[in-house]
């Protein structure tokens, strides 16, 4: 019967062992799948972070700017976990208006699933762009800095070169987002990439031709900051298991401490394999055979086995008891020895004085540091009452035990005086602790020398008193300076007046008790002006700058006046210390400026009226003058036909005077057109050399009257430039006319033209040289003013003083400049430089040999 039961037990045990072995193997496989799933998820997330860094680096280092749309098309695909791409910018409060103007939208926050303007904050992280524009898109202008801990993550990314993983939950939304933020080329722009959790968890494991580990385990990831809400879940629709995970591991990814956990899929119910059933059947057959054999010998061996078994059990019990006693004794002795060795080592190595005191207040042991501090050997101090060394631990009442004194000081440091061997009282700091043993207790006193600290405290107290006296003296000096200053001065903290001088009270017509401790708002024209001034000035004050502004302020009687304000922060790094302001009334100066401005406007209006009158009169005078010149030509022709030389001479003089008058009227008309901005130009591509040839040919007969020769030197036959030939000819006529007028009889005039390469491009240089008396050095600039003639003209050369003024206006219209100088020997040199290619022209560069032509 017993053998049968034993056989059944053995078979059950073998069956149980096989089932447990199968269950253990299944658990090992699930543990392996969990470890593989967690590692694959970590590798995939790290790959996404690395890919984000590569995208940010390529975007920052690209030789040509890449738009967000181009980067989105190459990044957001069905085969990648990236679901969105955005740009986040770091915006300070003073940059908010410029940013909102640039994106044509305001910085906003989510409130009850609606976008609302963001309140004022120390800084913002708004979205300047996001693609694709789907249901998961972030609105443009959304301030991510106000959502959860996103601001801390973006601060970390902005000051780091590594991507940062940023889990966020938008207010009012059902699910959470998982984004990667990485810094671009500066610390003010971040690249945001949204991760699709389903792609990251599921598709990452479904590689072709391989079994997915997620079929066997459920993988869940949490962040250290949000341990209650999973960051990633391979089965998000099912509740989290209540059992511990099979496998857990921590990884630091993207600035986050992530915990990965793997849970089994269902309950592990292993089954018996065919080989196990075969082994179990073999064992059962063997046991049946043994059972039959044992039944044959059971009667003869049962008694012997029972007796031997009992003896063996008793012996084993006695042996086990003895071994346990020996082991306990050895372990106790070893622990006691180690404890004593540690205590001795601590006492010997401690830099603080340590004393062991028994419950009666007698010194048991002191360390070397205490020996040095007391100045006596350890043997002399041992068994000495602690009250002999420390008065604070001595009680004159003999009825009180040392335990009562120790309880008063136990657990908290206190200061005391240690009596050294030389009777010197040393200030020390004591810490008293009670150590309880199984059969006794004692006290540990840690003693530290604080004599140096006491000396420092005394010095600090003395320094504090000295500083207080200096502050009091400086405060009195400042008050005296404020009262003696003729300028209005005020000390302002948080835009409240804390101290003012007498000049301030006189300027604003107020009493001291009315203004001190009150806001500066009543002194401004309106609350909007007060608010606007504070925003504009206090940011500059916090940068340590001296600010200056002009405002219309209000006195206590309601009178408005113009005031100039000067401000300086006492300590820009500590705004709460306030600012010093100076006020200067400049209402009289402002009124004078307004008067001068009005007078200037009147003068300009009079000048325009004069110019228009001059232009109209020039037109009116030219009509009768043309009639006079026409009849003069008819009179000359008739006189020559009648051979009346005297009458022909009269008509010739009339014609000469009329031509001079017509030239003067033309100059006046051109000047009037220039002043009112109605001078017409026809600038195009023309040959400058041909234009100079024509003008020199035209002026040669006038020069020949005084036997003056004109020489033209042009660098090429085809010197093409963007010019108005008629106006350039007018400039050359004026310059050659002046050169002929001032050159002596038989003199020479040289006209040079050529190209010159300057820093601003290719220019044309034209010069006119004469052999006259030159221009006085003091008049080289003034001769180009209207109605101004050189003092050399007073010699009899004549002139109106308009020619050179017109020349300057024409050259300026060609984007050039004209100036005069004197030659080293004798004569004046007039030079004008114009660009070869105008704003809308094209440059030609013909290369021909230079030539010189005599006239």
Short mmCIF file of N, CA and C in Angstrom, two decimals, residues 650-780:
data_model
loop_
_atom_site.label_atom_id
_atom_site.label_comp_id
_atom_site.label_asym_id
_atom_site.label_seq_id
_atom_site.Cartn_x
_atom_site.Cartn_y
_atom_site.Cartn_z
N UNK A 650 23.99 148.09 -85.85
CA UNK A 650 22.98 148.26 -84.79
C UNK A 650 22.20 146.96 -84.55
N UNK A 651 21.76 146.38 -85.67
CA UNK A 651 21.00 145.13 -85.51
C UNK A 651 21.86 143.98 -84.92
N UNK A 652 23.16 143.97 -85.25
CA UNK A 652 24.06 142.94 -84.71
C UNK A 652 24.18 143.08 -83.20
N UNK A 653 24.30 144.34 -82.72
CA UNK A 653 24.38 144.54 -81.27
C UNK A 653 23.06 144.16 -80.57
N UNK A 654 21.93 144.51 -81.25
CA UNK A 654 20.64 144.11 -80.67
C UNK A 654 20.56 142.58 -80.56
N UNK A 655 21.01 141.88 -81.62
CA UNK A 655 20.94 140.42 -81.61
C UNK A 655 21.86 139.83 -80.53
N UNK A 656 23.08 140.40 -80.37
CA UNK A 656 24.01 139.90 -79.35
C UNK A 656 23.42 140.06 -77.95
N UNK A 657 22.85 141.25 -77.69
CA UNK A 657 22.25 141.48 -76.37
C UNK A 657 21.03 140.58 -76.16
N UNK A 658 20.23 140.38 -77.21
CA UNK A 658 19.06 139.50 -77.08
C UNK A 658 19.45 138.06 -76.80
N UNK A 659 20.53 137.59 -77.47
CA UNK A 659 20.99 136.23 -77.22
C UNK A 659 21.46 136.06 -75.78
N UNK A 660 22.18 137.10 -75.26
CA UNK A 660 22.62 137.01 -73.86
C UNK A 660 21.42 136.97 -72.92
N UNK A 661 20.43 137.83 -73.25
CA UNK A 661 19.24 137.84 -72.41
C UNK A 661 18.49 136.50 -72.51
N UNK A 662 18.44 135.88 -73.71
CA UNK A 662 17.77 134.58 -73.86
C UNK A 662 18.51 133.49 -73.08
N UNK A 663 19.86 133.55 -73.10
CA UNK A 663 20.63 132.57 -72.31
C UNK A 663 20.32 132.71 -70.83
N UNK A 664 20.26 133.99 -70.36
CA UNK A 664 19.93 134.23 -68.96
C UNK A 664 18.55 133.71 -68.62
N UNK A 665 17.57 133.91 -69.49
CA UNK A 665 16.22 133.43 -69.24
C UNK A 665 16.17 131.88 -69.23
N UNK A 666 16.92 131.26 -70.16
CA UNK A 666 16.96 129.80 -70.19
C UNK A 666 17.53 129.24 -68.88
N UNK A 667 18.63 129.92 -68.40
CA UNK A 667 19.21 129.47 -67.13
C UNK A 667 18.22 129.62 -65.98
N UNK A 668 17.50 130.78 -65.97
CA UNK A 668 16.52 131.00 -64.91
C UNK A 668 15.40 129.96 -65.00
N UNK A 669 14.97 129.63 -66.21
CA UNK A 669 13.91 128.65 -66.37
C UNK A 669 14.37 127.25 -65.93
N UNK A 670 15.61 126.86 -66.32
CA UNK A 670 16.14 125.56 -65.89
C UNK A 670 16.27 125.50 -64.38
N UNK A 671 16.74 126.60 -63.77
CA UNK A 671 16.89 126.63 -62.32
C UNK A 671 15.54 126.48 -61.63
N UNK A 672 14.52 127.17 -62.17
CA UNK A 672 13.19 127.07 -61.59
C UNK A 672 12.65 125.65 -61.71
N UNK A 673 12.87 125.01 -62.86
CA UNK A 673 12.41 123.63 -63.03
C UNK A 673 13.11 122.70 -62.04
N UNK A 674 14.41 122.94 -61.83
CA UNK A 674 15.14 122.07 -60.89
C UNK A 674 14.62 122.23 -59.47
N UNK A 675 14.32 123.45 -59.08
CA UNK A 675 13.87 123.69 -57.72
C UNK A 675 12.50 123.07 -57.46
N UNK A 676 11.62 123.06 -58.45
CA UNK A 676 10.30 122.47 -58.26
C UNK A 676 10.27 121.01 -58.71
N UNK A 677 11.43 120.45 -59.12
CA UNK A 677 11.50 119.05 -59.49
C UNK A 677 10.85 118.70 -60.80
N UNK A 678 10.82 119.64 -61.76
CA UNK A 678 10.16 119.37 -63.05
C UNK A 678 11.15 119.34 -64.21
N UNK A 679 12.45 119.26 -63.91
CA UNK A 679 13.45 119.17 -64.97
C UNK A 679 13.33 117.79 -65.63
N UNK A 680 13.24 117.76 -66.94
CA UNK A 680 13.04 116.53 -67.69
C UNK A 680 14.39 116.04 -68.24
N UNK A 681 14.63 114.73 -68.11
CA UNK A 681 15.86 114.12 -68.60
C UNK A 681 15.49 112.97 -69.52
N UNK A 682 16.32 112.79 -70.53
CA UNK A 682 16.16 111.67 -71.45
C UNK A 682 17.46 110.88 -71.45
N UNK A 683 17.64 110.07 -70.41
CA UNK A 683 18.89 109.33 -70.22
C UNK A 683 18.80 108.01 -70.97
N UNK A 684 19.78 107.75 -71.78
CA UNK A 684 19.86 106.52 -72.54
C UNK A 684 21.30 106.21 -72.89
N UNK A 685 21.51 105.13 -73.64
CA UNK A 685 22.86 104.72 -74.02
C UNK A 685 23.31 105.58 -75.19
N UNK A 686 24.31 106.43 -74.97
CA UNK A 686 24.81 107.35 -76.01
C UNK A 686 26.33 107.37 -75.97
N UNK A 687 26.89 107.87 -77.07
CA UNK A 687 28.34 107.99 -77.23
C UNK A 687 28.78 109.32 -76.65
N UNK A 688 29.49 109.28 -75.51
CA UNK A 688 29.92 110.52 -74.85
C UNK A 688 30.98 111.24 -75.68
N UNK A 689 31.85 110.50 -76.34
CA UNK A 689 32.91 111.15 -77.14
C UNK A 689 32.29 111.96 -78.28
N UNK A 690 31.24 111.40 -78.91
CA UNK A 690 30.60 112.14 -80.00
C UNK A 690 29.95 113.40 -79.47
N UNK A 691 29.35 113.32 -78.28
CA UNK A 691 28.73 114.49 -77.66
C UNK A 691 29.78 115.56 -77.37
N UNK A 692 30.95 115.16 -76.87
CA UNK A 692 32.01 116.13 -76.58
C UNK A 692 32.55 116.75 -77.86
N UNK A 693 32.69 115.95 -78.93
CA UNK A 693 33.13 116.48 -80.23
C UNK A 693 32.18 117.56 -80.71
N UNK A 694 30.87 117.31 -80.64
CA UNK A 694 29.89 118.29 -81.13
C UNK A 694 29.96 119.58 -80.33
N UNK A 695 30.09 119.49 -78.99
CA UNK A 695 30.13 120.71 -78.17
C UNK A 695 31.41 121.49 -78.43
N UNK A 696 32.54 120.78 -78.55
CA UNK A 696 33.80 121.49 -78.83
C UNK A 696 33.74 122.19 -80.19
N UNK A 697 33.13 121.51 -81.19
CA UNK A 697 32.98 122.15 -82.51
C UNK A 697 32.09 123.39 -82.40
N UNK A 698 31.06 123.31 -81.59
CA UNK A 698 30.14 124.43 -81.43
C UNK A 698 30.81 125.62 -80.75
N UNK A 699 31.70 125.34 -79.75
CA UNK A 699 32.33 126.42 -79.00
C UNK A 699 33.61 126.93 -79.64
N UNK A 700 34.11 126.26 -80.70
CA UNK A 700 35.37 126.67 -81.32
C UNK A 700 35.29 128.08 -81.93
N UNK A 701 34.20 128.48 -82.64
CA UNK A 701 34.15 129.86 -83.18
C UNK A 701 34.23 130.92 -82.08
N UNK A 702 33.56 130.68 -80.93
CA UNK A 702 33.62 131.65 -79.84
C UNK A 702 35.03 131.75 -79.28
N UNK A 703 35.75 130.62 -79.19
CA UNK A 703 37.12 130.66 -78.68
C UNK A 703 38.06 131.30 -79.68
N UNK A 704 37.76 131.14 -80.99
CA UNK A 704 38.66 131.69 -82.01
C UNK A 704 38.67 133.22 -82.00
N UNK A 705 37.65 133.90 -81.46
CA UNK A 705 37.65 135.37 -81.40
C UNK A 705 38.83 135.89 -80.59
N UNK A 706 39.28 135.11 -79.56
CA UNK A 706 40.45 135.50 -78.76
C UNK A 706 41.64 134.60 -79.05
N UNK A 707 41.59 133.90 -80.19
CA UNK A 707 42.68 133.01 -80.62
C UNK A 707 42.97 131.95 -79.54
N UNK A 708 41.92 131.41 -78.97
CA UNK A 708 42.04 130.35 -77.96
C UNK A 708 41.77 129.02 -78.65
N UNK A 709 42.62 128.02 -78.35
CA UNK A 709 42.49 126.71 -78.97
C UNK A 709 41.92 125.70 -77.94
N UNK A 710 41.03 124.84 -78.44
CA UNK A 710 40.41 123.81 -77.59
C UNK A 710 40.93 122.45 -78.04
N UNK A 711 41.47 121.69 -77.09
CA UNK A 711 42.00 120.35 -77.36
C UNK A 711 41.11 119.31 -76.65
N UNK A 712 40.65 118.32 -77.39
CA UNK A 712 39.81 117.24 -76.86
C UNK A 712 40.60 115.93 -76.87
N UNK A 713 40.68 115.29 -75.70
CA UNK A 713 41.37 114.00 -75.56
C UNK A 713 40.36 113.00 -75.00
N UNK A 714 39.89 112.10 -75.88
CA UNK A 714 38.90 111.09 -75.48
C UNK A 714 39.56 109.72 -75.57
N UNK A 715 39.33 108.87 -74.55
CA UNK A 715 40.06 107.59 -74.49
C UNK A 715 39.68 106.65 -75.63
N UNK A 716 38.52 106.82 -76.24
CA UNK A 716 38.12 105.93 -77.34
C UNK A 716 37.08 106.65 -78.18
N UNK A 717 36.91 106.14 -79.40
CA UNK A 717 35.91 106.74 -80.28
C UNK A 717 34.50 106.42 -79.80
N UNK A 718 34.34 105.24 -79.20
CA UNK A 718 33.02 104.81 -78.76
C UNK A 718 33.03 104.67 -77.23
N UNK A 719 32.89 105.81 -76.52
CA UNK A 719 32.81 105.80 -75.06
C UNK A 719 31.34 105.88 -74.67
N UNK A 720 30.67 104.71 -74.73
CA UNK A 720 29.23 104.67 -74.49
C UNK A 720 28.93 104.75 -72.99
N UNK A 721 27.88 105.48 -72.65
CA UNK A 721 27.47 105.64 -71.25
C UNK A 721 26.00 106.00 -71.22
N UNK A 722 25.37 105.83 -70.05
CA UNK A 722 23.97 106.19 -69.85
C UNK A 722 23.90 107.66 -69.49
N UNK A 723 23.61 108.53 -70.48
CA UNK A 723 23.61 109.99 -70.29
C UNK A 723 22.45 110.59 -71.07
N UNK A 724 22.15 111.86 -70.73
CA UNK A 724 21.25 112.69 -71.52
C UNK A 724 22.15 113.62 -72.35
N UNK A 725 22.30 113.41 -73.64
CA UNK A 725 23.27 114.20 -74.43
C UNK A 725 22.99 115.71 -74.37
N UNK A 726 21.72 116.07 -74.35
CA UNK A 726 21.39 117.51 -74.34
C UNK A 726 21.86 118.15 -73.03
N UNK A 727 21.58 117.48 -71.88
CA UNK A 727 21.96 118.07 -70.60
C UNK A 727 23.47 118.02 -70.38
N UNK A 728 24.14 116.93 -70.81
CA UNK A 728 25.60 116.91 -70.71
C UNK A 728 26.20 117.99 -71.60
N UNK A 729 25.59 118.22 -72.79
CA UNK A 729 26.05 119.32 -73.63
C UNK A 729 25.86 120.66 -72.95
N UNK A 730 24.76 120.83 -72.20
CA UNK A 730 24.55 122.09 -71.47
C UNK A 730 25.64 122.28 -70.42
N UNK A 731 26.04 121.18 -69.73
CA UNK A 731 27.12 121.27 -68.74
C UNK A 731 28.42 121.68 -69.42
N UNK A 732 28.75 121.01 -70.55
CA UNK A 732 30.00 121.31 -71.24
C UNK A 732 29.99 122.74 -71.79
N UNK A 733 28.85 123.24 -72.28
CA UNK A 733 28.79 124.63 -72.77
C UNK A 733 29.11 125.61 -71.65
N UNK A 734 28.52 125.38 -70.47
CA UNK A 734 28.81 126.27 -69.34
C UNK A 734 30.28 126.23 -68.96
N UNK A 735 30.86 125.00 -68.88
CA UNK A 735 32.25 124.88 -68.47
C UNK A 735 33.18 125.50 -69.52
N UNK A 736 32.93 125.21 -70.82
CA UNK A 736 33.79 125.79 -71.87
C UNK A 736 33.59 127.30 -71.97
N UNK A 737 32.34 127.76 -71.77
CA UNK A 737 32.10 129.20 -71.81
C UNK A 737 32.89 129.90 -70.72
N UNK A 738 32.91 129.34 -69.50
CA UNK A 738 33.69 129.93 -68.41
C UNK A 738 35.18 129.85 -68.72
N UNK A 739 35.64 128.72 -69.29
CA UNK A 739 37.06 128.58 -69.60
C UNK A 739 37.49 129.61 -70.65
N UNK A 740 36.64 129.82 -71.69
CA UNK A 740 36.95 130.83 -72.72
C UNK A 740 36.93 132.23 -72.12
N UNK A 741 35.99 132.46 -71.22
CA UNK A 741 35.80 133.78 -70.63
C UNK A 741 37.01 134.18 -69.79
N UNK A 742 37.63 133.23 -69.06
CA UNK A 742 38.72 133.56 -68.15
C UNK A 742 40.10 133.29 -68.72
N UNK A 743 40.20 132.61 -69.89
CA UNK A 743 41.52 132.34 -70.47
C UNK A 743 42.06 133.61 -71.14
N UNK A 744 43.37 133.85 -71.10
CA UNK A 744 43.95 135.04 -71.75
C UNK A 744 43.97 134.90 -73.28
N UNK A 745 44.24 135.96 -73.95
CA UNK A 745 44.33 135.95 -75.41
C UNK A 745 45.42 134.99 -75.86
N UNK A 746 45.04 134.06 -76.79
CA UNK A 746 46.00 133.07 -77.27
C UNK A 746 46.18 131.89 -76.32
N UNK A 747 45.28 131.73 -75.32
CA UNK A 747 45.41 130.63 -74.36
C UNK A 747 44.97 129.30 -74.94
N UNK A 748 44.97 128.26 -74.07
CA UNK A 748 44.62 126.91 -74.49
C UNK A 748 43.66 126.30 -73.47
N UNK A 749 42.73 125.48 -73.99
CA UNK A 749 41.77 124.77 -73.14
C UNK A 749 41.85 123.28 -73.49
N UNK A 750 41.93 122.44 -72.43
CA UNK A 750 42.07 121.00 -72.62
C UNK A 750 40.83 120.30 -72.02
N UNK A 751 40.21 119.48 -72.87
CA UNK A 751 39.07 118.67 -72.44
C UNK A 751 39.49 117.20 -72.50
N UNK A 752 39.42 116.47 -71.35
CA UNK A 752 39.83 115.08 -71.26
C UNK A 752 38.64 114.23 -70.80
N UNK A 753 38.49 113.05 -71.38
CA UNK A 753 37.42 112.12 -70.99
C UNK A 753 37.96 110.70 -71.05
N UNK A 754 37.63 109.91 -70.03
CA UNK A 754 38.09 108.52 -70.00
C UNK A 754 37.39 107.73 -68.91
N UNK A 755 37.70 106.43 -68.89
CA UNK A 755 37.12 105.52 -67.90
C UNK A 755 38.01 105.43 -66.68
N UNK A 756 37.38 105.18 -65.52
CA UNK A 756 38.12 104.99 -64.27
C UNK A 756 37.40 103.93 -63.43
N UNK A 757 38.18 102.97 -62.92
CA UNK A 757 37.61 101.90 -62.11
C UNK A 757 37.71 102.29 -60.64
N UNK A 758 36.55 102.49 -60.00
CA UNK A 758 36.48 102.85 -58.58
C UNK A 758 35.87 101.69 -57.80
N UNK A 759 35.81 101.88 -56.47
CA UNK A 759 35.26 100.84 -55.61
C UNK A 759 33.78 100.59 -55.89
N UNK A 760 33.06 101.64 -56.32
CA UNK A 760 31.63 101.50 -56.59
C UNK A 760 31.33 101.07 -58.01
N UNK A 761 32.35 100.81 -58.81
CA UNK A 761 32.12 100.36 -60.18
C UNK A 761 32.90 101.18 -61.20
N UNK A 762 32.48 101.07 -62.47
CA UNK A 762 33.16 101.75 -63.57
C UNK A 762 32.54 103.13 -63.76
N UNK A 763 33.38 104.20 -63.69
CA UNK A 763 32.92 105.58 -63.81
C UNK A 763 33.61 106.28 -64.98
N UNK A 764 32.97 107.38 -65.44
CA UNK A 764 33.54 108.22 -66.51
C UNK A 764 34.00 109.53 -65.87
N UNK A 765 35.27 109.90 -66.20
CA UNK A 765 35.90 111.12 -65.66
C UNK A 765 36.09 112.12 -66.82
N UNK A 766 35.51 113.32 -66.67
CA UNK A 766 35.64 114.38 -67.67
C UNK A 766 36.21 115.61 -66.97
N UNK A 767 37.28 116.20 -67.55
CA UNK A 767 37.92 117.39 -66.97
C UNK A 767 38.01 118.48 -68.03
N UNK A 768 37.95 119.74 -67.56
CA UNK A 768 38.12 120.93 -68.42
C UNK A 768 39.18 121.81 -67.76
N UNK A 769 40.33 122.00 -68.45
CA UNK A 769 41.44 122.80 -67.92
C UNK A 769 41.56 124.08 -68.75
N UNK A 770 41.81 125.19 -68.06
CA UNK A 770 42.07 126.45 -68.76
C UNK A 770 43.37 127.03 -68.24
N UNK A 771 43.79 128.16 -68.83
CA UNK A 771 45.05 128.83 -68.45
C UNK A 771 44.77 130.19 -67.86
N UNK A 772 43.57 130.33 -67.23
CA UNK A 772 43.20 131.61 -66.64
C UNK A 772 43.79 131.80 -65.26
N UNK A 773 43.25 132.77 -64.49
CA UNK A 773 43.79 133.08 -63.15
C UNK A 773 43.44 132.04 -62.11
N UNK A 774 42.51 131.10 -62.39
CA UNK A 774 42.10 130.11 -61.40
C UNK A 774 40.99 130.64 -60.49
N UNK A 775 40.63 129.83 -59.52
CA UNK A 775 39.56 130.16 -58.58
C UNK A 775 40.19 130.29 -57.19
N UNK A 776 39.85 131.33 -56.43
CA UNK A 776 40.37 131.43 -55.06
C UNK A 776 40.03 130.19 -54.25
N UNK A 777 40.95 129.75 -53.39
CA UNK A 777 40.76 128.51 -52.62
C UNK A 777 39.51 128.57 -51.77
N UNK A 778 39.18 129.73 -51.25
CA UNK A 778 38.00 129.85 -50.38
C UNK A 778 36.70 129.79 -51.15
N UNK A 779 36.73 129.83 -52.50
CA UNK A 779 35.51 129.88 -53.30
C UNK A 779 35.33 128.62 -54.15
N UNK A 780 36.16 127.57 -53.94
CA UNK A 780 36.08 126.37 -54.77
C UNK A 780 34.74 125.64 -54.60
#
